[in-house]
Amino acid sequence: MISENDLVKGCQRGKAKSQRLLYELYAPKMLGVCMRYFHTKDEAQDALHDGFVKIYSKIKDFRGEGSFEGWIRRIMVNTSLNLYRHNLKRMYHADVDDERVQIADSSMSFDQFNVQDIMKLIQGLPDGYRIIFNMYEIDGYAHKEIAEALQISVNTSKSQLLKARKHLRQGLEELNKERNKI
Amino acid sequence: MNINDENIGKLFQQKLKDAEVQPDAAVWSAIKQQSGISSGLSVLAKAALFLLGTAIVASSYFLWKGSDSDNQISTEMNAVNNQSLVAIESTSNEQEVVEKNQLDSSVEITVYDNQRDIKKINNTSTQNVIIADVDDSDHLNQETNEAPKTISNTNSVIVNTQKPIPTEVVFQPQLVSFDDEDVESIETNREDVESTEVLTVNSDTAKIRFSDNPTICFGEDAILEAIGGEVYEWSNGSNTSKIRVSPVEESTYWVIVYDRYGNEKKHSFNVIVDKECTSIFIPSAFTPNGDGINDNFKAEGLGILSFEMVVFSREGSIMFESNNIEMSWDGTYRGELVKSVAYMYQVVYTDAKGNTHSKKGFVTLIR
C-alpha cells in the first residue's frame, strides 16, 4: 500500500502516475474547499485548476513538515484568495446592518440541513463575509492570519465574522420557515 | 442542536470541512496540460488492467512475475480506497488508551501530552481532571515525523480543552467521543478554536467578570466592561475590554470574551435609560446640507424647566439665540449659510429640581 510519503515523493520526482493519484485523492475534497470561497462551481473549478498547477510546481518544496492535506488546503485557500485579490478593496463595503441582539429561533435543528443547503448559504454570502467566515470557521485561520492575508485590520476581520455568522443564522431561519410552510 | 451566533461556525465546520464536490473531467485535462503531465491510462483503467493481470497471474504466474508496475498499481489503489493515512491510525491508538481508562472509572479522563503541555494544564487544572503521564512515545512517534505544530494540536484536540467550562457544568466523561470529526480537526492549525461543547477540562472563564447593568439618564454615556479575558468581541464590533455606549432608549449589548485557551463566555448588558431624570444632550457637530439628517443644531433634553442657548462665531458675533429647547439653528446667519468651522455655544438650563446649570462647548458645522 502506498503511503502519503511515497505519493509525495512520486510527485516530487514528476511521476505522472503519482500526480494523477494525487489529483484523484484530493480533487473532490479541495473542490469542496474552493466552492465555499466562490459563488459558482465554475469559479471554484478555476481556483482548483490554478491550485493544482501550483501544487505540482511547488511540491518539490514540500518538506513533510505538517500534514500534507493541510499544505494542499492552504494552497487552495490562497489560490482562491488570489483570484479575489483584485477586488479585495471593495468587498468590505457590504451593508452594515444593525447591531441589535436578535433572539435565535431555538426550535430550529441543525440536523435538518444538508451539505448542499449549507454550501448554498455560504456561497450566497457577500464576498467579505464569506471569505472571512470560511477562513476562520472552517479552514482554521486565526484573525491575525486573515488580517494579513486580506490586508485588513484584525478588528475588521472579527466584526465581519460576527456579521457573517448572523447572516448565516438568519439564512438558516428563513430556510427553516420556508420548509415548515410546505 | 439549536443554532445561535456562537455555535453556527462550529456547525458549519462539521458539515463542510470535508465536503466533497466532484470536479468536471475538463479540469483535470487542463491541469495535466498546464503542468506537463504525460497522459496515460486512467487509474480506473489501470485497476481493470490489474484485475485482469491478477487473473492471468493465477493461471500463468511465471509469465507475470517480473511485472513490478502492476504491483505498484495495486498498492496505489489501496491508498485510494483507504484514505485514512498515518495520522488517523496513530490517533486511533490514542483513542484506545482513553477508553481503557474510562473503564477503570477511577480516572475520569487521561490527558497525555508532551511535557510542555502537561505543565500548562497542571497550572490551571480543575479538580475534575486527573492528569496521567502516559508513556505516549509509541503513538507520538508517527506524529513526530510531522511538524511539531501537528503534535500540539493533536494533544489539544484529544482532550478538547479549548472550550470554556461554564463553572456550573458537570463534567461528563461518558460523553467523550472521538469520532471522525475530532480526528479531522487535528489538521487545523487554529489558535482560537471553538471546540465541542461536551468536553471541557480547563479554563480561565471563571475569572472573567462583567460590570453591572447600568442605568443612565437620557443623553448620558454608559461604560460597559468585561475583564479577565484575552479577546473581546462586542456586539458593536469593538474589541476593547471596555466600551462606551450612549443609547437613547433601553438597549441590550453583548460581549463574547475569550480566555487564553480560546474558551468563550458570552454576557449581555441591559442599559436602562431613565427618561425621568434631567439630562441634556448637545451634539458636537451638525451637517446643514438638506439631507434630512442632522441638518440643524439642537439640544435634546428631558425634565428641563427653563432653557437658554446662545451660539457665537469665533469673532464673537451671536449666530443664534433661543430660550426654547425645541428651537434649532439651521446654520445660517442673516439668511446665508455660515462657514464650515467650529462655533461656540453656551447653554443655561434649570433642571427638574430647580437647580441652574451652565454648559459651554463647541459645535462644528460640517458640509
Coordinates of C-alpha atoms in Angstrom, one line a residue:
Chain A
M1 CA 0.0 0.0 0.0
I2 CA 1.4 3.4 -1.0
S3 CA 1.9 5.8 1.9
E4 CA 1.3 9.5 1.7
N5 CA 5.0 9.9 1.9
D6 CA 5.6 7.8 -1.2
L7 CA 2.9 9.6 -3.0
V8 CA 4.5 12.9 -2.3
K9 CA 7.9 11.5 -3.3
G10 CA 6.5 10.3 -6.5
C11 CA 5.1 13.7 -7.3
Q12 CA 8.4 15.3 -6.4
R13 CA 10.1 13.1 -9.0
G14 CA 7.5 14.1 -11.5
K15 CA 5.9 10.6 -11.9
A16 CA 2.7 11.1 -13.9
K17 CA 1.1 8.2 -12.1
S18 CA 1.6 9.8 -8.7
Q19 CA 0.5 13.1 -9.9
R20 CA -2.7 11.7 -11.2
L21 CA -3.3 9.7 -8.0
L22 CA -2.8 12.9 -6.0
Y23 CA -5.5 14.6 -8.0
E24 CA -7.9 11.7 -7.7
L25 CA -7.3 11.6 -4.0
Y26 CA -7.7 15.2 -3.2
A27 CA -9.5 17.0 -6.0
P28 CA -13.1 16.4 -4.8
K29 CA -12.3 17.5 -1.3
M30 CA -10.4 20.5 -2.5
L31 CA -13.2 21.5 -4.8
G32 CA -15.3 21.4 -1.7
V33 CA -12.9 23.9 -0.2
C34 CA -12.9 26.2 -3.2
M35 CA -16.6 26.0 -3.6
R36 CA -17.0 27.7 -0.3
Y37 CA -15.0 30.7 -1.5
F38 CA -16.9 31.4 -4.6
H39 CA -20.5 32.0 -5.8
T40 CA -20.4 29.3 -8.5
K41 CA -18.8 26.0 -9.3
D42 CA -17.2 27.4 -12.4
E43 CA -15.2 29.9 -10.4
A44 CA -14.3 27.3 -7.9
Q45 CA -13.0 25.0 -10.6
D46 CA -10.8 27.8 -11.9
A47 CA -9.4 28.0 -8.4
L48 CA -9.0 24.2 -8.2
H49 CA -7.2 24.3 -11.5
D50 CA -4.8 27.0 -10.5
G51 CA -4.3 25.4 -7.2
F52 CA -3.3 22.0 -8.6
V53 CA -1.0 23.6 -11.1
K54 CA 0.7 25.4 -8.2
I55 CA 0.8 22.2 -6.2
Y56 CA 2.6 20.3 -8.9
S57 CA 5.2 23.0 -9.4
K58 CA 5.7 23.6 -5.6
I59 CA 5.6 20.1 -4.4
K60 CA 9.4 19.9 -4.7
D61 CA 9.5 22.3 -1.8
F62 CA 7.2 20.3 0.5
R63 CA 9.4 19.1 3.3
G64 CA 7.0 16.9 5.1
E65 CA 6.5 19.5 7.8
G66 CA 2.9 19.4 8.9
S67 CA 0.2 17.4 7.3
F68 CA 0.2 17.1 3.6
E69 CA -3.5 17.7 3.3
G70 CA -3.1 20.8 5.4
W71 CA -0.5 22.0 2.9
I72 CA -2.7 21.4 0.0
R73 CA -5.6 23.0 1.7
R74 CA -3.6 26.2 2.4
I75 CA -2.6 26.4 -1.3
M76 CA -6.2 26.0 -2.3
V77 CA -7.3 28.8 0.1
N78 CA -4.5 31.1 -1.0
T79 CA -5.3 30.5 -4.6
S80 CA -8.9 31.3 -4.0
L81 CA -7.9 34.4 -2.3
N82 CA -5.6 35.4 -5.1
L83 CA -8.5 35.2 -7.5
Y84 CA -10.3 37.6 -5.4
R85 CA -7.5 39.9 -4.5
H86 CA -8.0 42.3 -7.3
N87 CA -11.3 43.4 -5.9
L88 CA -10.5 43.0 -2.2
K89 CA -10.8 46.7 -1.7
R90 CA -14.5 46.9 -2.4
M91 CA -15.6 43.7 -0.7
Y92 CA -15.8 45.2 2.8
H93 CA -18.4 47.7 1.8
A94 CA -21.2 45.2 2.2
D95 CA -24.1 46.5 4.0
V96 CA -23.5 47.4 7.6
D97 CA -26.6 46.2 9.4
D98 CA -27.8 47.0 12.8
E99 CA -26.3 45.6 15.9
R100 CA -29.4 44.7 17.8
V101 CA -29.3 41.4 19.5
Q102 CA -31.7 39.0 17.9
I103 CA -33.1 36.1 19.7
A104 CA -32.3 33.0 17.9
D105 CA -35.1 30.7 16.9
S106 CA -34.4 27.9 19.3
S107 CA -36.8 25.5 17.8
M108 CA -34.6 25.0 14.8
S109 CA -32.5 21.9 14.5
F110 CA -29.3 22.0 12.5
D111 CA -29.6 18.4 11.5
Q112 CA -32.3 19.1 9.0
F113 CA -30.0 21.0 6.8
N114 CA -27.8 19.1 4.3
V115 CA -24.4 19.9 2.9
Q116 CA -26.0 21.4 -0.2
D117 CA -28.2 23.8 1.8
I118 CA -25.2 24.9 3.8
M119 CA -23.0 25.3 0.9
K120 CA -25.6 27.4 -0.9
L121 CA -25.9 29.7 2.1
I122 CA -22.2 30.2 2.3
Q123 CA -22.0 30.8 -1.4
G124 CA -24.7 33.4 -1.2
L125 CA -22.9 35.5 1.4
P126 CA -21.3 38.8 0.4
D127 CA -17.6 38.3 -0.6
G128 CA -16.1 39.7 2.5
Y129 CA -18.3 37.8 4.9
R130 CA -17.9 34.6 3.0
I131 CA -14.1 34.7 2.8
I132 CA -13.6 35.6 6.5
F133 CA -16.2 33.0 7.7
N134 CA -14.6 30.3 5.6
M135 CA -11.1 31.1 6.7
Y136 CA -11.8 31.4 10.3
E137 CA -14.6 28.9 11.0
I138 CA -13.9 26.2 8.5
D139 CA -10.3 26.4 7.4
G140 CA -9.0 27.3 10.8
Y141 CA -7.1 30.6 10.2
A142 CA -6.6 32.9 13.1
H143 CA -7.9 36.5 12.9
K144 CA -4.3 37.7 12.6
E145 CA -3.6 35.5 9.7
I146 CA -6.8 36.6 8.0
A147 CA -5.9 40.2 8.5
E148 CA -2.5 39.7 7.0
A149 CA -3.8 37.7 4.0
L150 CA -6.5 40.2 3.2
Q151 CA -4.7 43.3 4.3
I152 CA -7.4 44.4 6.7
S153 CA -7.3 45.0 10.4
V154 CA -7.8 42.3 12.9
N155 CA -10.9 44.1 14.1
T156 CA -12.4 44.2 10.7
S157 CA -11.9 40.5 10.4
K158 CA -13.6 40.0 13.8
S159 CA -16.5 42.2 13.1
Q160 CA -17.0 40.8 9.6
L161 CA -17.1 37.3 11.2
L162 CA -19.8 38.3 13.6
K163 CA -21.9 39.7 10.8
A164 CA -21.3 36.6 8.7
R165 CA -22.4 34.4 11.5
K166 CA -25.6 36.4 11.9
H167 CA -26.2 36.4 8.2
L168 CA -25.9 32.6 8.1
R169 CA -28.1 32.1 11.1
Q170 CA -30.8 34.3 9.6
G171 CA -30.4 32.4 6.3
L172 CA -31.0 29.1 8.2
E173 CA -34.0 30.6 9.9
E174 CA -35.5 31.6 6.6
L175 CA -34.9 28.2 5.1
N176 CA -36.4 26.7 8.2
K177 CA -39.5 28.8 7.9
E178 CA -39.9 28.1 4.2
R179 CA -39.7 24.4 4.9
N180 CA -42.2 24.5 7.7
K181 CA -44.7 26.2 5.4
I182 CA -44.7 23.3 3.0
Chain B
M1 CA -28.8 21.0 18.2
N2 CA -30.0 24.6 18.4
I3 CA -28.4 27.3 16.4
N4 CA -27.1 30.6 17.6
D5 CA -24.4 33.0 16.5
E6 CA -21.9 31.3 18.7
N7 CA -22.1 27.7 17.6
I8 CA -23.0 28.3 14.0
G9 CA -19.4 28.4 12.9
K10 CA -18.8 25.0 14.5
L11 CA -21.9 23.5 13.0
F12 CA -20.9 24.7 9.6
Q13 CA -17.4 23.5 10.0
Q14 CA -18.6 20.0 10.8
K15 CA -20.8 19.9 7.8
L16 CA -18.4 21.5 5.3
K17 CA -14.9 20.8 6.3
D18 CA -14.7 17.6 4.3
A19 CA -17.5 18.3 1.9
E20 CA -16.6 16.8 -1.5
V21 CA -17.6 18.0 -4.9
Q22 CA -16.8 16.1 -8.0
P23 CA -14.8 18.3 -10.4
D24 CA -15.7 18.2 -14.1
A25 CA -13.4 16.0 -16.2
A26 CA -12.2 19.0 -18.2
V27 CA -10.5 20.4 -15.1
W28 CA -8.0 17.5 -14.9
S29 CA -7.2 17.7 -18.6
A30 CA -6.4 21.4 -18.3
I31 CA -4.3 20.8 -15.2
K32 CA -2.5 18.0 -16.9
Q33 CA -1.8 20.1 -19.9
Q34 CA -0.5 23.0 -18.0
S35 CA 1.6 21.0 -15.6
G36 CA 3.0 18.9 -18.4
I37 CA 1.9 15.6 -17.0
S38 CA 2.0 12.9 -19.6
S39 CA -1.3 11.2 -20.2
G40 CA -1.7 7.5 -19.6
L41 CA -4.3 5.1 -18.6
S42 CA -6.7 6.4 -16.1
V43 CA -6.5 4.9 -12.6
L44 CA -9.7 3.0 -13.2
A45 CA -8.4 1.6 -16.4
K46 CA -5.2 0.6 -14.6
A47 CA -7.3 -1.1 -11.9
A48 CA -9.1 -3.0 -14.5
L49 CA -5.8 -3.9 -16.0
F50 CA -4.6 -5.0 -12.7
L51 CA -7.6 -7.3 -12.1
L52 CA -7.1 -8.8 -15.4
G53 CA -3.4 -9.2 -14.6
T54 CA -4.2 -11.0 -11.3
A55 CA -6.5 -13.3 -13.2
I56 CA -3.7 -14.2 -15.6
V57 CA -1.3 -14.5 -12.7
A58 CA -3.4 -17.2 -11.3
S59 CA -3.1 -19.2 -14.4
S60 CA 0.4 -18.4 -15.5
Y61 CA 2.2 -16.9 -12.6
F62 CA 5.7 -17.0 -14.0
L63 CA 4.9 -15.0 -17.1
W64 CA 3.8 -12.1 -14.8
K65 CA 6.3 -12.5 -12.0
G66 CA 8.5 -9.7 -13.2
S67 CA 5.8 -7.1 -13.6
D68 CA 6.7 -4.5 -11.0
S69 CA 4.4 -1.9 -12.3
D70 CA 1.3 -3.9 -11.6
N71 CA 2.2 -4.4 -8.0
Q72 CA 2.7 -0.8 -7.7
I73 CA -0.8 -0.2 -9.1
S74 CA -2.3 -2.4 -6.5
T75 CA -0.8 -0.6 -3.6
E76 CA -1.9 2.7 -5.1
M77 CA -5.4 1.5 -5.4
N78 CA -5.4 0.6 -1.8
A79 CA -4.4 4.1 -1.0
V80 CA -7.3 5.4 -2.9
N81 CA -9.8 3.2 -1.1
N82 CA -8.3 3.7 2.3
Q83 CA -7.8 7.4 2.7
S84 CA -7.2 7.2 6.3
L85 CA -3.4 7.5 6.3
V86 CA -0.8 7.7 9.0
A87 CA -2.3 10.4 11.1
I88 CA -5.6 8.7 11.6
E89 CA -4.0 5.4 12.5
S90 CA -2.0 6.9 15.2
T91 CA -5.0 8.7 16.6
S92 CA -7.0 5.6 17.0
N93 CA -4.2 4.2 19.2
E94 CA -4.7 7.2 21.5
Q95 CA -8.4 6.7 21.5
E96 CA -8.0 3.2 22.8
V97 CA -5.9 4.4 25.7
V98 CA -8.6 6.9 26.7
E99 CA -11.4 4.4 26.5
K100 CA -9.5 1.9 28.6
N101 CA -9.0 4.5 31.3
Q102 CA -12.7 5.3 31.3
L103 CA -13.4 1.7 32.1
D104 CA -11.2 1.9 35.1
S105 CA -13.6 4.5 36.3
S106 CA -11.2 5.8 38.9
V107 CA -9.9 8.1 36.2
E108 CA -12.3 10.4 34.5
I109 CA -10.1 11.4 31.7
T110 CA -6.5 10.8 31.0
V111 CA -4.6 13.6 29.4
Y112 CA -1.4 12.7 27.8
D113 CA 0.6 15.3 26.2
N114 CA 4.1 16.4 25.7
Q115 CA 5.9 17.7 28.7
R116 CA 5.2 21.3 28.0
D117 CA 1.5 20.9 27.7
I118 CA 1.2 18.9 30.8
K119 CA 2.7 21.8 32.7
K120 CA 0.3 24.1 31.2
I121 CA -2.6 22.1 32.2
N122 CA -1.3 21.5 35.7
N123 CA -1.2 25.2 36.3
T124 CA -4.8 25.6 35.7
S125 CA -6.3 22.2 36.0
T126 CA -9.7 21.8 37.6
Q127 CA -10.4 19.1 40.2
N128 CA -12.3 17.1 37.6
V129 CA -9.2 16.2 35.7
I130 CA -6.6 13.7 36.6
I131 CA -3.5 14.0 34.6
A132 CA -1.6 10.9 34.0
D133 CA 1.7 10.9 32.4
V134 CA 1.1 8.2 29.9
D135 CA 4.1 6.9 28.0
D136 CA 3.0 8.1 24.7
S137 CA 6.1 7.6 22.8
D138 CA 4.5 5.0 20.6
H139 CA 1.7 6.9 19.2
L140 CA 3.6 10.1 19.1
N141 CA 6.4 8.5 17.1
Q142 CA 4.5 8.6 14.0
E143 CA 3.4 12.1 14.7
T144 CA 6.9 13.4 15.3
N145 CA 7.8 12.8 11.7
E146 CA 5.4 15.6 11.1
A147 CA 5.8 19.2 12.2
P148 CA 5.8 19.9 16.0
K149 CA 2.7 22.1 15.3
T150 CA 0.7 19.0 14.5
I151 CA 1.7 17.3 17.7
S152 CA 0.5 20.0 19.9
N153 CA -2.7 20.2 18.0
T154 CA -3.3 16.6 18.3
N155 CA -3.0 16.7 22.0
S156 CA -5.3 19.6 22.4
V157 CA -7.9 18.0 20.3
I158 CA -7.8 14.8 22.2
V159 CA -8.6 16.5 25.5
N160 CA -10.7 19.2 23.9
T161 CA -9.5 21.6 26.4
Q162 CA -10.3 24.6 24.3
K163 CA -13.8 25.1 25.3
P164 CA -14.9 27.2 28.2
I165 CA -16.2 25.4 31.2
P166 CA -19.0 27.3 32.5
T167 CA -18.4 26.5 36.1
E168 CA -21.8 25.1 36.7
V169 CA -21.5 22.4 34.0
V170 CA -20.8 19.0 35.4
F171 CA -18.0 17.1 33.7
Q172 CA -19.4 14.1 31.9
P173 CA -16.8 11.7 30.8
Q174 CA -19.3 9.3 29.2
L175 CA -20.0 11.9 26.6
V176 CA -16.5 11.8 25.4
S177 CA -16.5 11.0 21.7
F178 CA -13.7 10.6 19.3
D179 CA -15.4 10.4 16.1
D180 CA -14.0 11.2 12.7
E181 CA -14.7 14.8 13.0
D182 CA -12.5 15.1 16.0
V183 CA -9.8 13.3 14.2
E184 CA -10.0 15.5 11.2
S185 CA -9.8 18.7 13.3
I186 CA -6.3 17.6 14.2
E187 CA -5.2 19.1 11.0
T188 CA -6.5 22.5 11.7
N189 CA -3.9 24.9 12.9
R190 CA -6.2 27.3 14.7
E191 CA -5.1 29.2 17.7
D192 CA -8.6 30.1 18.8
V193 CA -10.7 27.1 18.2
E194 CA -14.2 26.9 19.3
S195 CA -14.5 23.2 20.0
T196 CA -17.2 20.9 21.1
E197 CA -19.4 21.8 24.0
V198 CA -19.2 18.5 25.7
L199 CA -15.6 18.1 26.8
T200 CA -14.3 20.8 28.8
V201 CA -11.4 20.4 31.1
N202 CA -9.6 23.6 31.7
S203 CA -10.4 27.2 31.5
D204 CA -10.0 30.7 32.8
T205 CA -13.5 31.7 32.1
A206 CA -14.3 31.7 35.8
K207 CA -12.0 34.7 36.2
I208 CA -14.0 36.7 33.6
R209 CA -16.1 39.4 35.2
F210 CA -18.6 41.8 33.9
S211 CA -19.7 45.2 35.0
D212 CA -23.3 45.6 36.3
N213 CA -26.2 46.7 34.1
P214 CA -26.1 50.5 34.2
T215 CA -28.9 52.9 34.4
I216 CA -28.2 56.2 32.7
C217 CA -30.1 59.4 32.2
F218 CA -31.1 60.2 28.7
G219 CA -28.2 61.6 26.8
E220 CA -25.5 60.2 29.1
D221 CA -22.9 57.6 28.3
A222 CA -22.7 54.2 29.9
I223 CA -19.5 52.3 30.2
L224 CA -19.7 48.5 29.9
E225 CA -16.7 46.5 30.9
A226 CA -15.6 42.9 30.8
I227 CA -12.3 41.9 32.5
G228 CA -10.2 38.8 32.7
G229 CA -10.3 37.7 29.1
E230 CA -7.8 37.9 26.2
V231 CA -10.1 38.9 23.4
Y232 CA -13.3 40.7 23.5
E233 CA -16.0 40.8 20.8
W234 CA -18.7 43.3 21.4
S235 CA -22.0 43.5 19.6
N236 CA -21.0 46.9 18.3
G237 CA -17.8 45.5 16.8
S238 CA -15.4 46.8 19.4
N239 CA -12.6 44.6 20.7
T240 CA -11.6 46.5 23.8
S241 CA -12.2 45.4 27.3
K242 CA -14.4 48.4 27.9
I243 CA -16.9 50.2 25.6
R244 CA -18.7 53.4 26.0
V245 CA -22.3 53.5 24.7
S246 CA -24.9 56.2 24.6
P247 CA -28.3 54.6 23.8
V248 CA -31.3 56.8 23.7
E249 CA -33.6 54.0 24.8
E250 CA -33.3 50.8 26.7
S251 CA -30.8 48.7 24.8
T252 CA -29.0 45.4 25.0
Y253 CA -25.4 44.9 24.2
W254 CA -23.4 41.7 24.4
V255 CA -19.9 40.7 24.6
I256 CA -18.1 37.4 23.9
V257 CA -14.9 37.1 26.0
Y258 CA -12.3 34.6 25.0
D259 CA -9.8 33.5 27.6
R260 CA -6.2 32.5 26.6
Y261 CA -7.3 28.9 25.8
G262 CA -9.9 30.2 23.4
N263 CA -12.8 29.4 25.6
E264 CA -15.6 31.8 25.4
K265 CA -18.1 33.4 27.6
K266 CA -21.0 35.5 26.5
H267 CA -22.6 38.2 28.5
S268 CA -25.4 40.6 27.8
F269 CA -25.7 44.0 29.3
N270 CA -29.0 45.8 29.5
V271 CA -28.6 49.5 29.6
I272 CA -31.7 51.2 31.1
V273 CA -32.3 54.8 30.1
D274 CA -34.0 56.8 32.7
K275 CA -36.1 59.4 30.9
E276 CA -37.4 60.9 34.1
C277 CA -34.1 62.3 35.3
T278 CA -33.0 65.7 34.0
S279 CA -30.3 65.5 31.3
I280 CA -29.3 67.4 28.4
F281 CA -27.5 66.4 25.2
I282 CA -25.9 68.8 23.0
P283 CA -24.4 67.5 19.7
S284 CA -20.8 68.4 18.8
A285 CA -21.5 68.7 15.1
F286 CA -24.2 69.1 12.5
T287 CA -24.5 69.0 8.7
P288 CA -26.8 71.5 7.2
N289 CA -26.8 70.0 3.7
G290 CA -30.5 69.4 3.4
D291 CA -30.3 65.6 3.5
G292 CA -32.7 65.5 6.5
I293 CA -30.0 64.1 8.8
N294 CA -28.7 66.4 11.5
D295 CA -29.4 69.4 9.4
N296 CA -30.0 71.5 12.4
F297 CA -28.1 72.2 15.6
K298 CA -30.5 71.5 18.5
A299 CA -30.1 70.5 22.2
E300 CA -32.0 67.5 23.4
G301 CA -33.2 67.5 27.0
L302 CA -35.6 65.9 29.4
G303 CA -37.1 67.3 32.6
I304 CA -35.8 70.8 31.8
L305 CA -37.7 73.7 33.3
S306 CA -36.0 76.6 31.6
F307 CA -33.5 76.8 28.8
E308 CA -31.4 79.4 27.0
M309 CA -28.8 78.8 24.3
V310 CA -26.5 81.2 22.5
V311 CA -24.2 80.3 19.6
F312 CA -21.2 82.5 18.9
S313 CA -18.9 82.7 15.9
R314 CA -15.2 82.8 16.6
E315 CA -15.3 86.5 16.1
G316 CA -17.8 86.8 18.9
S317 CA -21.0 87.6 16.9
I318 CA -24.1 85.9 18.0
M319 CA -25.2 83.5 15.3
F320 CA -28.2 82.1 17.0
E321 CA -30.1 82.6 20.2
S322 CA -33.1 80.8 21.7
N323 CA -34.9 80.3 25.0
N324 CA -36.8 77.3 23.9
I325 CA -35.1 73.9 23.8
E326 CA -37.3 72.9 20.8
M327 CA -35.8 75.7 18.6
S328 CA -32.8 74.8 16.4
W329 CA -30.2 76.6 14.4
D330 CA -30.1 75.8 10.7
G331 CA -26.5 77.0 10.2
T332 CA -27.5 80.3 8.6
Y333 CA -26.7 83.9 9.6
R334 CA -28.8 86.7 8.2
G335 CA -30.2 84.3 5.6
E336 CA -26.8 82.9 4.4
L337 CA -25.1 79.7 5.3
V338 CA -22.1 80.3 7.5
K339 CA -18.6 79.0 7.2
S340 CA -17.9 75.4 7.9
V341 CA -16.0 75.9 11.2
A342 CA -16.5 75.3 14.9
Y343 CA -18.9 77.6 16.8
M344 CA -19.1 78.1 20.5
Y345 CA -22.3 77.7 22.4
Q346 CA -23.4 78.5 25.9
V347 CA -26.5 76.8 27.4
V348 CA -28.0 77.7 30.7
Y349 CA -30.8 75.5 31.9
T350 CA -32.8 74.7 35.0
D351 CA -33.2 71.0 35.9
A352 CA -36.3 69.3 37.4
K353 CA -35.2 70.2 40.9
G354 CA -34.8 73.8 40.1
N355 CA -31.0 73.9 40.0
T356 CA -29.4 76.0 37.3
H357 CA -26.6 74.6 35.2
S358 CA -24.4 76.2 32.6
K359 CA -22.7 74.3 29.8
K360 CA -20.2 75.6 27.2
G361 CA -18.8 73.8 24.2
F362 CA -18.2 73.8 20.5
V363 CA -20.3 72.6 17.7
T364 CA -18.7 72.1 14.3
L365 CA -20.6 72.9 11.2
I366 CA -19.8 70.2 8.6
R367 CA -20.8 70.4 5.0

